[in-house]
Each structure stands twice: as C-alpha cells, then as structure tokens.
Short mmCIF file of C-alpha atoms and ligand atoms in Angstrom, two decimals:
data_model
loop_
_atom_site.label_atom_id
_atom_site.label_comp_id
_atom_site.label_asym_id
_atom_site.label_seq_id
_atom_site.Cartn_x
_atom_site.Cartn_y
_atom_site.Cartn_z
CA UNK A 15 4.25 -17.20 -23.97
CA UNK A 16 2.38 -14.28 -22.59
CA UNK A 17 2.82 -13.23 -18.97
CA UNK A 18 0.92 -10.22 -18.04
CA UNK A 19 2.12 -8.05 -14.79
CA UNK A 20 -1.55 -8.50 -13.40
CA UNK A 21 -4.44 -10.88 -14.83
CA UNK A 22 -7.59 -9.73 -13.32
CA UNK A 23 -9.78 -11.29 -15.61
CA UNK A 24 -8.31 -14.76 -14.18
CA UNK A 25 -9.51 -13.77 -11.25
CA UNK A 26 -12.95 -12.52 -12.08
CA UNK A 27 -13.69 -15.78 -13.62
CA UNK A 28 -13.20 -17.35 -9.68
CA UNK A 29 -15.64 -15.49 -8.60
CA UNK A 30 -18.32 -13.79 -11.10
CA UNK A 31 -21.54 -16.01 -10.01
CA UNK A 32 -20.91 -14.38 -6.45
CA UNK A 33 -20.16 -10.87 -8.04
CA UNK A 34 -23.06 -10.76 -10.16
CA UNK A 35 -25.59 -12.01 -7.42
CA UNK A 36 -24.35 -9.44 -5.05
CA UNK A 37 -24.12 -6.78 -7.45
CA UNK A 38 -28.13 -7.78 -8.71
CA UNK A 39 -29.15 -7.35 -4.65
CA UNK A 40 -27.11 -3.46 -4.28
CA UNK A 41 -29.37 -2.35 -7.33
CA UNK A 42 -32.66 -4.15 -6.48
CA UNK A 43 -32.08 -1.92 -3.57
CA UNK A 44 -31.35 0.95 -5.31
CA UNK A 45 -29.47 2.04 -2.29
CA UNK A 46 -25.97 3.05 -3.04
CA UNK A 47 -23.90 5.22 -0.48
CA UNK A 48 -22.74 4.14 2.75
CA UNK A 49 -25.44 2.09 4.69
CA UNK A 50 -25.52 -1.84 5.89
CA UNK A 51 -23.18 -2.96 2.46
CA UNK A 52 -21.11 -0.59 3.63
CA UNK A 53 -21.10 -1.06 7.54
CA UNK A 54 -21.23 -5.05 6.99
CA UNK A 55 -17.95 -4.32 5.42
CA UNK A 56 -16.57 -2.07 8.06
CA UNK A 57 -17.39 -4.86 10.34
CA UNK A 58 -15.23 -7.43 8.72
CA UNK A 59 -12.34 -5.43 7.49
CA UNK A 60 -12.05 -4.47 11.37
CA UNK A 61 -12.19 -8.31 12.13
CA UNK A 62 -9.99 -8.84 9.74
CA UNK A 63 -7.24 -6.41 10.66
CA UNK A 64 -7.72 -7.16 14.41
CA UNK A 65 -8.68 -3.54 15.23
CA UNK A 66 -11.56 -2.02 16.84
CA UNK A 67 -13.49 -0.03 14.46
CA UNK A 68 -13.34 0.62 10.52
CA UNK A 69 -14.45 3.81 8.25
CA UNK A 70 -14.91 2.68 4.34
CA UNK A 71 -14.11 5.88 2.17
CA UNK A 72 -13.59 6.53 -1.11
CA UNK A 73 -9.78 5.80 -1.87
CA UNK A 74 -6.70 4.86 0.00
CA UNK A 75 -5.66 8.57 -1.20
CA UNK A 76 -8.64 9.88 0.97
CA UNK A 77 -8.10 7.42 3.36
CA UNK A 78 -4.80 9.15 4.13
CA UNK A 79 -6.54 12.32 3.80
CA UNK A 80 -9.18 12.03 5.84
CA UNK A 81 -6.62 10.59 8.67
CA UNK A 82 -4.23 13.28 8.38
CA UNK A 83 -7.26 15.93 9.04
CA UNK A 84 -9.07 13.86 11.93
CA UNK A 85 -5.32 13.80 13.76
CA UNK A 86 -5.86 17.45 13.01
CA UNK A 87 -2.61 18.39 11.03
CA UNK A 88 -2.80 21.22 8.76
CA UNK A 89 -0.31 24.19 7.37
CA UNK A 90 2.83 24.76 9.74
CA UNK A 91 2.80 20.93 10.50
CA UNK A 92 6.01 18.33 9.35
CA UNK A 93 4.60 15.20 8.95
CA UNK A 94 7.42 12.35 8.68
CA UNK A 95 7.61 9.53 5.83
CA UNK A 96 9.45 7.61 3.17
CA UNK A 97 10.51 9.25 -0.28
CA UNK A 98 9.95 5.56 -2.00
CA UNK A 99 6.26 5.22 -2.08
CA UNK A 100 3.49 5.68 -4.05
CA UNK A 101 2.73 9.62 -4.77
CA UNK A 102 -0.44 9.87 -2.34
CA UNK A 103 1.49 9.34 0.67
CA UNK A 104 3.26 12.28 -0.29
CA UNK A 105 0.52 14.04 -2.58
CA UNK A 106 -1.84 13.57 0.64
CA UNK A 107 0.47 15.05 3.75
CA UNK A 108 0.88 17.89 0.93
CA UNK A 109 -3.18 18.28 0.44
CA UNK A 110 -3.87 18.76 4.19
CA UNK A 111 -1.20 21.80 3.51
CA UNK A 112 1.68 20.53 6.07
CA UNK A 113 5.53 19.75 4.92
CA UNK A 114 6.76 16.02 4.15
CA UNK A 115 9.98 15.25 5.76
CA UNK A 116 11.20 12.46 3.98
CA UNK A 117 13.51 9.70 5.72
CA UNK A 118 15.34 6.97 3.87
CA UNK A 119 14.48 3.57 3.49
CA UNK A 120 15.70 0.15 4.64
CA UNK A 121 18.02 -1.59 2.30
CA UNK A 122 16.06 -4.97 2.36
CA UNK A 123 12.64 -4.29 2.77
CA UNK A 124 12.39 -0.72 1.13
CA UNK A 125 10.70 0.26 4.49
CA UNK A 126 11.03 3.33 6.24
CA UNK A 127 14.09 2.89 8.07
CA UNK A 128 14.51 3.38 12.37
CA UNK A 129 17.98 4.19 12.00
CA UNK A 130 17.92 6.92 9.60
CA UNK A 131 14.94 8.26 11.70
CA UNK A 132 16.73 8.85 14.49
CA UNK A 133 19.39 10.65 12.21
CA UNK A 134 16.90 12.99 10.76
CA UNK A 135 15.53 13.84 14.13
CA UNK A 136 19.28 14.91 15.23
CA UNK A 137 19.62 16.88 12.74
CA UNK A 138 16.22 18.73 12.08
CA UNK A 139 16.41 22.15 13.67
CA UNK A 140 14.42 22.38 17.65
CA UNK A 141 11.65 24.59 15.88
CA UNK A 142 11.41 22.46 12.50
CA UNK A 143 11.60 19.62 14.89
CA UNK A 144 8.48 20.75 17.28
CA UNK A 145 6.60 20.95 14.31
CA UNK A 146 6.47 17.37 13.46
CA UNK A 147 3.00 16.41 14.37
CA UNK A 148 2.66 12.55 12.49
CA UNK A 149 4.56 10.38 10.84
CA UNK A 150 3.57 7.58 8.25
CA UNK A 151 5.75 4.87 7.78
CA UNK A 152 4.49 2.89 4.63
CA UNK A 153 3.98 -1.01 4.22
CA UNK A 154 5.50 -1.26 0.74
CA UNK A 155 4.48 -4.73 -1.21
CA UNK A 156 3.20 -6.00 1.49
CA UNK A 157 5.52 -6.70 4.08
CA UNK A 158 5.14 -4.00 7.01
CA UNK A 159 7.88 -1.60 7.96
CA UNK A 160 10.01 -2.43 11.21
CA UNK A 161 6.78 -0.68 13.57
CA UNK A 162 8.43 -1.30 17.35
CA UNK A 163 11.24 1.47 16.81
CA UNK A 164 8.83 3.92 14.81
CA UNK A 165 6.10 3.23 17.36
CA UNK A 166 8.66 3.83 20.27
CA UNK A 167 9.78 7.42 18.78
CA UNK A 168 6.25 8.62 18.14
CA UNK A 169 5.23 7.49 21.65
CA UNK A 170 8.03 9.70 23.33
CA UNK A 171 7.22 12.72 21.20
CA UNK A 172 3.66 12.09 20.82
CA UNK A 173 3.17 11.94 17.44
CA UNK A 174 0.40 10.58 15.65
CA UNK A 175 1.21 7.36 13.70
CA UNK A 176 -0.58 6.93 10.79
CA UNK A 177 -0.32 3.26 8.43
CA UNK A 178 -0.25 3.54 4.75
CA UNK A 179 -1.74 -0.02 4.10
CA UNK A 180 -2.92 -0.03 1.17
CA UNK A 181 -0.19 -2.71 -0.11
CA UNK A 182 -0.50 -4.41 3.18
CA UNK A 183 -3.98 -5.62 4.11
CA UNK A 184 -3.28 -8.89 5.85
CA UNK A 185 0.47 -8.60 6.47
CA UNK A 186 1.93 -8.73 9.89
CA UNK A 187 4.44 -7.69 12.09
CA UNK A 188 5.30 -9.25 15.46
CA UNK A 189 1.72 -11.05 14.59
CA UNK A 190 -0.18 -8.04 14.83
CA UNK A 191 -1.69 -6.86 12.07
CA UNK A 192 -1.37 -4.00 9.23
CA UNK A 193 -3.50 -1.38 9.93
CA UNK A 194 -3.93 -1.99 13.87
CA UNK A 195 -0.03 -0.83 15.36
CA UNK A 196 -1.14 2.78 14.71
CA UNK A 197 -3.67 5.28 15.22
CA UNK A 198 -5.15 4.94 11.87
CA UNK A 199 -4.41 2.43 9.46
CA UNK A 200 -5.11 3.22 5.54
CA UNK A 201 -6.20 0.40 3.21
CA UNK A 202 -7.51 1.25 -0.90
CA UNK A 203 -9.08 -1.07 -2.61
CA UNK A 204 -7.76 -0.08 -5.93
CA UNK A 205 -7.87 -2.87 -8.42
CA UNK A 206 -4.51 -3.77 -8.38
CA UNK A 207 -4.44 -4.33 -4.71
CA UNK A 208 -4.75 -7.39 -2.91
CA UNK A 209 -8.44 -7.03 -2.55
CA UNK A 210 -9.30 -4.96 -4.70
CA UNK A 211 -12.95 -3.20 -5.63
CA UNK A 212 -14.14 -2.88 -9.04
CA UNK A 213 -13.66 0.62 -8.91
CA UNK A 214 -12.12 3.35 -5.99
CA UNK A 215 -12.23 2.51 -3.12
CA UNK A 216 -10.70 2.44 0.72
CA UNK A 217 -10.57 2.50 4.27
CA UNK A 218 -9.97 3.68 7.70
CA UNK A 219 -9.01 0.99 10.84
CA UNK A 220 -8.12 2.42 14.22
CA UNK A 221 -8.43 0.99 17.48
CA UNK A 222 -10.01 3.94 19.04
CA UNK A 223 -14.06 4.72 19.17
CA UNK A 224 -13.13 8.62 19.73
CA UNK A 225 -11.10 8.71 16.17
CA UNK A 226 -13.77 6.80 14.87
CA UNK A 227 -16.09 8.87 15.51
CA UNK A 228 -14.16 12.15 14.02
CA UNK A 229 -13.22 9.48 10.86
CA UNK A 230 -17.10 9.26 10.47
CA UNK A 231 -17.86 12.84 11.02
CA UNK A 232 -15.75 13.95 8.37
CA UNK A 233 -16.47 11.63 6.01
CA UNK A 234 -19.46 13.04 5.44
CA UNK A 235 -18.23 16.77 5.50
CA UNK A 236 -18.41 17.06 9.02
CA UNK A 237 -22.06 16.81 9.39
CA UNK A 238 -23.70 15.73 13.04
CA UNK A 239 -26.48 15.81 13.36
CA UNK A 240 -26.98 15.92 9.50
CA UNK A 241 -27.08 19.87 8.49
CA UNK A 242 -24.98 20.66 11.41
CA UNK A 243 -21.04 21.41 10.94
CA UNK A 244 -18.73 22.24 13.80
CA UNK A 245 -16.15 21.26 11.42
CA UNK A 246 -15.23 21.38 7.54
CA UNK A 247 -15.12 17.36 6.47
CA UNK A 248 -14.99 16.19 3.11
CA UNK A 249 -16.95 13.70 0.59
CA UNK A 250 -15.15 10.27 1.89
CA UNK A 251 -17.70 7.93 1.09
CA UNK A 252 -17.88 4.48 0.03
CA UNK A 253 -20.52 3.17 -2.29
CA UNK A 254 -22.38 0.14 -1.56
CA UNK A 255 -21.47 -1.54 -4.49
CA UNK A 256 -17.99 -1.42 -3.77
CA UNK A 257 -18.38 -2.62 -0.37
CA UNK A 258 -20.50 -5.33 -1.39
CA UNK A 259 -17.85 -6.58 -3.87
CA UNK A 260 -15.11 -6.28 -1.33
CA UNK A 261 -17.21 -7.95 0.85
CA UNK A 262 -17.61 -10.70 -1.20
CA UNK A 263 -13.82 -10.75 -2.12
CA UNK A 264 -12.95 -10.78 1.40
CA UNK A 265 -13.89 -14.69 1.64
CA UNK A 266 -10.97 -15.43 -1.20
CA UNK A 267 -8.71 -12.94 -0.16
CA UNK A 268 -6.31 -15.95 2.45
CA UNK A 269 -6.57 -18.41 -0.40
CA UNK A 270 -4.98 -15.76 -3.11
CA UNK A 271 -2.40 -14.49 -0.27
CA UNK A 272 -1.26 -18.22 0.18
CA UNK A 273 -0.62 -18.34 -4.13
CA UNK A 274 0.77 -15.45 -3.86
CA UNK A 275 3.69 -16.68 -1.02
CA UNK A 276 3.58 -19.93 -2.80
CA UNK A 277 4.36 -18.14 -5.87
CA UNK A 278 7.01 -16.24 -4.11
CA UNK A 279 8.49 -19.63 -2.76
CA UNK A 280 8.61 -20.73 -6.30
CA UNK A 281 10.71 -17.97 -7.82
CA UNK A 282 13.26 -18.20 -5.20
CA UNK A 283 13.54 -22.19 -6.30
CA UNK A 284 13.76 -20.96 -10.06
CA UNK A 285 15.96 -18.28 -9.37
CA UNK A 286 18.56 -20.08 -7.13
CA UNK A 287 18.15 -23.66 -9.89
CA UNK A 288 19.16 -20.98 -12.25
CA UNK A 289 22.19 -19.37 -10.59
CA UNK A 290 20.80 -16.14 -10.57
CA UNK A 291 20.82 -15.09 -7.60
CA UNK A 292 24.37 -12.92 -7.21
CA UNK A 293 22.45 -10.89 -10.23
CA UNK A 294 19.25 -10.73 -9.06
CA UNK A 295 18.32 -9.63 -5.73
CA UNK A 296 15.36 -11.21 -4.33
CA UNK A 297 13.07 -9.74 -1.77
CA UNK A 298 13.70 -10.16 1.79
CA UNK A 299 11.55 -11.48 4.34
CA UNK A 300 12.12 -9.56 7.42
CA UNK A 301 8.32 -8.94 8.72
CA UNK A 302 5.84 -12.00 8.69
CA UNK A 303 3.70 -12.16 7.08
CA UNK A 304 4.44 -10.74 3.59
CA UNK A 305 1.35 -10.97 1.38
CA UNK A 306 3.27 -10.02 -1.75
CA UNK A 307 1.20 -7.07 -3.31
CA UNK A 308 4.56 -7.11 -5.65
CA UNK A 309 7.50 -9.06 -6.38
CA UNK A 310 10.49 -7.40 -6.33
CA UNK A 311 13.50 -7.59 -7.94
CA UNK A 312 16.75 -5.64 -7.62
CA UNK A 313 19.72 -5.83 -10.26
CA UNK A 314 23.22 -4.23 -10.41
CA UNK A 315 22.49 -4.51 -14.62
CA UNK A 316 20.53 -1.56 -16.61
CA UNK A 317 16.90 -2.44 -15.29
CA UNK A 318 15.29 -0.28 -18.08
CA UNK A 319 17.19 -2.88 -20.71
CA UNK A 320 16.15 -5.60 -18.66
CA UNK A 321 12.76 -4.41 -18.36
CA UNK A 322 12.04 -3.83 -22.28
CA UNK A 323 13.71 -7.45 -23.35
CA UNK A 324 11.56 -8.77 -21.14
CA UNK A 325 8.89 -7.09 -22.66
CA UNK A 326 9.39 -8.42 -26.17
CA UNK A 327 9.46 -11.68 -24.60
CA UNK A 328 5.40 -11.04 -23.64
CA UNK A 329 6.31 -10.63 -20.08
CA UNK A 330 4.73 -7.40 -18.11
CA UNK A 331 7.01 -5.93 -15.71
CA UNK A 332 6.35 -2.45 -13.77
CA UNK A 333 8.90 -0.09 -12.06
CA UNK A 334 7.21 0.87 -8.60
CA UNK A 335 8.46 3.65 -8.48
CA UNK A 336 11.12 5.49 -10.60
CA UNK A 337 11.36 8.57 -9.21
CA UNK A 338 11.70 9.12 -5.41
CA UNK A 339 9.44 11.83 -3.80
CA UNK A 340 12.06 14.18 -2.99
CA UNK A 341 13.04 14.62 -6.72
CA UNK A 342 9.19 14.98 -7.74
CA UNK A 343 9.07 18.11 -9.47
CA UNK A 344 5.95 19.38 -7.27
CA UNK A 345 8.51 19.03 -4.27
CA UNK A 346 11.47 21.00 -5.21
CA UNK A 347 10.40 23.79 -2.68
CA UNK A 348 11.20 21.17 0.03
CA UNK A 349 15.03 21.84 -1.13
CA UNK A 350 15.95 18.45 -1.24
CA UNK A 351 17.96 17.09 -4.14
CA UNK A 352 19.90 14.23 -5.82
CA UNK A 353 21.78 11.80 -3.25
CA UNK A 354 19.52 13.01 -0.16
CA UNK A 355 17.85 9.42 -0.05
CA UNK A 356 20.66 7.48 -1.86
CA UNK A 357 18.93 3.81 -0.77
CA UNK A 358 15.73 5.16 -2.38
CA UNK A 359 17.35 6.41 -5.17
CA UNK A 360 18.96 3.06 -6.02
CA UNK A 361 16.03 1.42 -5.35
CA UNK A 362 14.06 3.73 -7.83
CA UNK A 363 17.25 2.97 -10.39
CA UNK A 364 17.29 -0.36 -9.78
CA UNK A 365 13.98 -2.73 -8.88
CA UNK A 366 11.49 -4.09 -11.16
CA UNK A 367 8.13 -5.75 -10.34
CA UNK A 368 7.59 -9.03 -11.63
CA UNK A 369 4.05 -10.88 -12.38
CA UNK A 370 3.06 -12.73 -9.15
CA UNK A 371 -0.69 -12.93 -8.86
CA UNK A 372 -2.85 -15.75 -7.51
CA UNK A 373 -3.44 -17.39 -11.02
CA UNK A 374 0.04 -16.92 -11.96
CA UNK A 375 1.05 -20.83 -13.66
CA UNK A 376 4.08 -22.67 -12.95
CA UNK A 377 4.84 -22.80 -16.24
CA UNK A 378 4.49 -19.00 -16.82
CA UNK A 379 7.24 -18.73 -13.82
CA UNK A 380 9.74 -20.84 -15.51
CA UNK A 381 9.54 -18.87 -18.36
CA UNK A 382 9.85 -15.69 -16.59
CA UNK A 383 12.65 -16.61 -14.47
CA UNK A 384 14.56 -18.45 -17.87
CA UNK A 385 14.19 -15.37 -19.81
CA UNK A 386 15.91 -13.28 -17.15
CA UNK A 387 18.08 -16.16 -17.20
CA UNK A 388 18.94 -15.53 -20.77
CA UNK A 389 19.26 -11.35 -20.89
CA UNK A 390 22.24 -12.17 -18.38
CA UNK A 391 23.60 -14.74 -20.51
CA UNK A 392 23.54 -12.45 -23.88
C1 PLP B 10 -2.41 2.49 -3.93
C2 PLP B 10 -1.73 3.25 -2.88
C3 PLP B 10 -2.28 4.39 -2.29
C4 PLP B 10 -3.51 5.08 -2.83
O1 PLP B 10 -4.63 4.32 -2.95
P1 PLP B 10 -5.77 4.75 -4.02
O2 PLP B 10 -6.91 3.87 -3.65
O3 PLP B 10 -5.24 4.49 -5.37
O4 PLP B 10 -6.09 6.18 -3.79
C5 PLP B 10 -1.61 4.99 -1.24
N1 PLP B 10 -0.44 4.51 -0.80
C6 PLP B 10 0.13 3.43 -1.34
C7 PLP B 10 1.43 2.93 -0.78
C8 PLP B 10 -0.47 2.78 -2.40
O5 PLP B 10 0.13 1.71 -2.95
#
C-alpha cells in the first residue's frame, strides 16, 4: 500500500470545477495584484480569525517580515522565540537585522514554553534584557502555544507580540482564535498548509486599524500617496489569483479540519488497539482546538531507522525539524551550543510526522499504524 505524507492531488479533485471557474474570472480580468480578489480575501480571513483587519502578502516568511518592521524592530533589537520551528521564524527576526533569543519549548505541545521564559528573562543581562523589543511564540502543528502567560509578560514589559500562524489558521486557545491574541498574527498559505494557495502566499491579522494601516503601507514599499515614501517598505503583495483560490478554499477549509481531528481520533484508537502507546508518544491536546497541520509522533527508538522502514513500506513520513535553530550553522555567532534547548533537541532527535490529511483512508491508517506496529516487534 502506498501512503504518501501529503496527497494534494486528492484534494484538488474536491474542488477543481470551483478552481478552474475562479481562476477563468482572475484572467478574464487580467487584473492580478492586490485589488477586490485580494481585499474579498482580507475580509474573510479577518472573519475567520475573529480579528479586526487582514493584510494578504506574499509568504508567511514576509508575513513575519513585514510584522517585525511595522512593530519597528531593527539592528540592536532581541526579539524572543522558540529554537524548534520552521527556519523563517528565525531566518525572518534575523532579516530585519535584530538578535533571536531562543527559549525552550514545552514538553507536550512543542510550544514555546512560560516557564522557561521567565528563566531566560532572569538570567539575560539588564542591558541585553532592555533590548528585547518582541517576542514570537509559534503555533507549531496547529495547536497554539500556552498565550495567557506569554501575553501577560509582554504586557508588563511592553513588548510587541507577534503570532507565527502559519500552522495554525483556525486553532484556538481559550476560544479565541490564532492570529487574533497578538498584535499581528502571521498565516502562509504555502501548499502544505491547511489552506493552502497554489503557489506563495500569506497574511497579516491584527486587531488594530493603526498597524493596519503601517502593514498596508509597507507592503507596497512604503508608498502613500503612491510615489510618496516617508518610509522604506518592501514588495509584500499578494496576487489575485492566489487570493481567489484561497478564497475559494476557505469554504472547505472546517470540513478538512474536522478529517483531520477525526483522523487524529483514529490513530489514537489504532495506536492504543495496538499496544503502542508506551513506544510511541502521541500528541497532546493541551490548547483547543488543534487543527492538526501535522501528526506527531515521538519515540525513545532510532527515529531515522524507523523513519526509512517505514519508507520501504510506501509510507511518507517527514522530520519537522531536525536541527534546532540554535545549532543552525548561520547562528553560531549567537554562541549558543549543544544542550542549550535540551527539550528541543530531543524533540528534533526524536519526532516524526505521520500522513494525516483530509483524504487520508481508514484503511491507509491501519496500515500505517500496523507497520509501526511491526518495526517494534522485529
Ligand atoms: C510555513 C511556515 C512559515 C513560512 O511560510 P512560507 O509561506 O513558506 O514563507 C513560517 N513559520 C512556520 C512555523 C511555518 O510552518
């Protein structure tokens, strides 16, 4: 049986009628960059993530980007978030040209964790620590990080709280929504994201009309009126293709979360029928809602073995992510080194990302789960 990590072309098959009509309209218009496909979408992403006001751009790496420079953070600022991540939370706090200060994660969730924030902030240094200017905690695979405590800490020492969303659109915490706890909330619509464009793609939510007008500003290198700069912006934009695809995607994008949990669900049946469970870590719920960008599982066993049998049983499995931002090469000037982050660094040793999207088959679970099932048993 063949189990891919990601079947997109399952998908596509949901929806192409709608894709193709909307996609026929953008070029019978022949009008591609920002515009109404593009503010229609703003509209409902904003809706959608219970938040004011919405900037599309073009990545959740510029998203980031274009956050961290209408905050206004630049070279001599700290900015504050999680070594286990995807590189562009990193890569972007870097690009603006201010230092990450990584903090360690949460055992459970992989998220950012309170505690160890509060230990970093006792021990950074009074001048290292008056630098800090942001931090971004990150909602990895879709279940948000543990905001009331981070939101608490950045309120006292008025930092600038930024979302990295891009696994998270949907997801909740405390019933509010990813993307509208902080001042900016960052969303891509990369492909293999929960709504995903057919192409780049992001955006910007915040709940504040002033930062969305300085989102919209520089998006469009810091132009107003056009011709006129007061300040150096960027190209952020979104095309109207992308939007109108998104846009169109948006109206599936409950149903697929609900597979998703339900496939979720299922493996933790499987798993637990199967006796796994003291060898495979599941994920744990801590935040509702989870929306399950990824699977995750953690085992005490070599992963990379477990990863490649797998493999020649036609199953697709990713590691997300094996090496920790502090041990990136591109960071070694930061001075960190091995056992800094040791949850990260277990978790980057140790997790593995199994298939579960939308179209994912019962069947194709069984097998997944029985062929773990049979690496333990060799
Ligand atoms: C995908 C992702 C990004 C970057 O989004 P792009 O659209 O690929 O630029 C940023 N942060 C996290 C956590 C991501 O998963």
């Amino acid at each position: 049986m063949n189990v891919p990590l990601l079947d997109l072309k399952a998908q596509y098959r949901t929806i192409k009628d709608r894709v193709l009509e909307i996609t026929r309209q953008v070029y019978d218009s022949q009008y591609f960059i920002l515009g109404p496909r593009v503010e229609d979408l703003e509209k409902k992403i904003a809706g959608y993530c219970r938040t004011g006001h919405a900037v599309g751009v073009s990545s959740g790496t510029d998203a980031l980007i274009l956050s961290l420079m209408a905050a206004g953070i630049g070279p001599g600022d700290r900015v504050i978030s999680t070594p286990y991540t995807f590189f562009a939370t990193a890569g972007a706090i870097a690009r603006v040209g201010a230092t990450p200060v990584f903090v360690d994660i949460d055992p459970d969730t992989y998220n950012l964790s309170p505690d160890k924030l509060e230990e970093t902030i006792a021990n950074l240094p009074d001048d290292a620590l008056k630098t800090v200017k942001a931090v971004i905690p990150v909602h990895l695979y879709g279940q948000c990080a543990d905001m009331d405590p981070i939101l608490e800490v950045a309120a006292a020492r008025r930092w600038v709280v930024i979302e990295d969303a891009a696994q998270a659109i949907g997801a909740e915490y405390k019933q509010r929504r990813a993307g509208s706890m902080g001042d900016y909330g960052c969303f891509s619509f990369f492909p293999s994201k929960n709504l995903g464009a057919f192409g780049d793609g992001g955006i910007v939510t915040t709940g504040d009309p002033q930062v969305y007008n300085r989102l919209k500003i520089l998006r469009v290198h810091g132009s107003q009126p056009k011709y006129y700069h007061k300040v150096v912006g960027g190209n952020f934009r979104l095309d109207a293709l992308q939007a109108a695809i998104v846009a169109v995607k948006l109206d599936y994008l409950d149903g697929w979360t609900t597979a998703r949990q339900d496939n979720a669900a299922r493996y933790r049946g499987l798993f637990a029928s199967a006796g796994l469970t003291d060898r495979v870590h599941l994920p744990v719920e801590k935040e509702n809602r989870h929306i399950y960008n990824q699977f995750i599982i953690r085992v005490d066993a070599d992963r990379d073995e477990l990863r490649s049998y797998l493999g020649e049983q036609g199953i697709g499995t990713e590691v997300y992510y094996p090496v920790p931002m502090h041990l990136q090469d591109c960071f070694s000037e930061l001075g960190y080194q091995i056992g800094d982050f040791p949850v990260a660094e277990q978790a980057a040793n140790q997790t593995l990302a199994l298939p579960i999207y939308p179209e994912l088959t019962e069947s194709q679970q069984a097998y997944v789960v029985e062929k773990i099932g049979a690496f333990f048993s060799r």
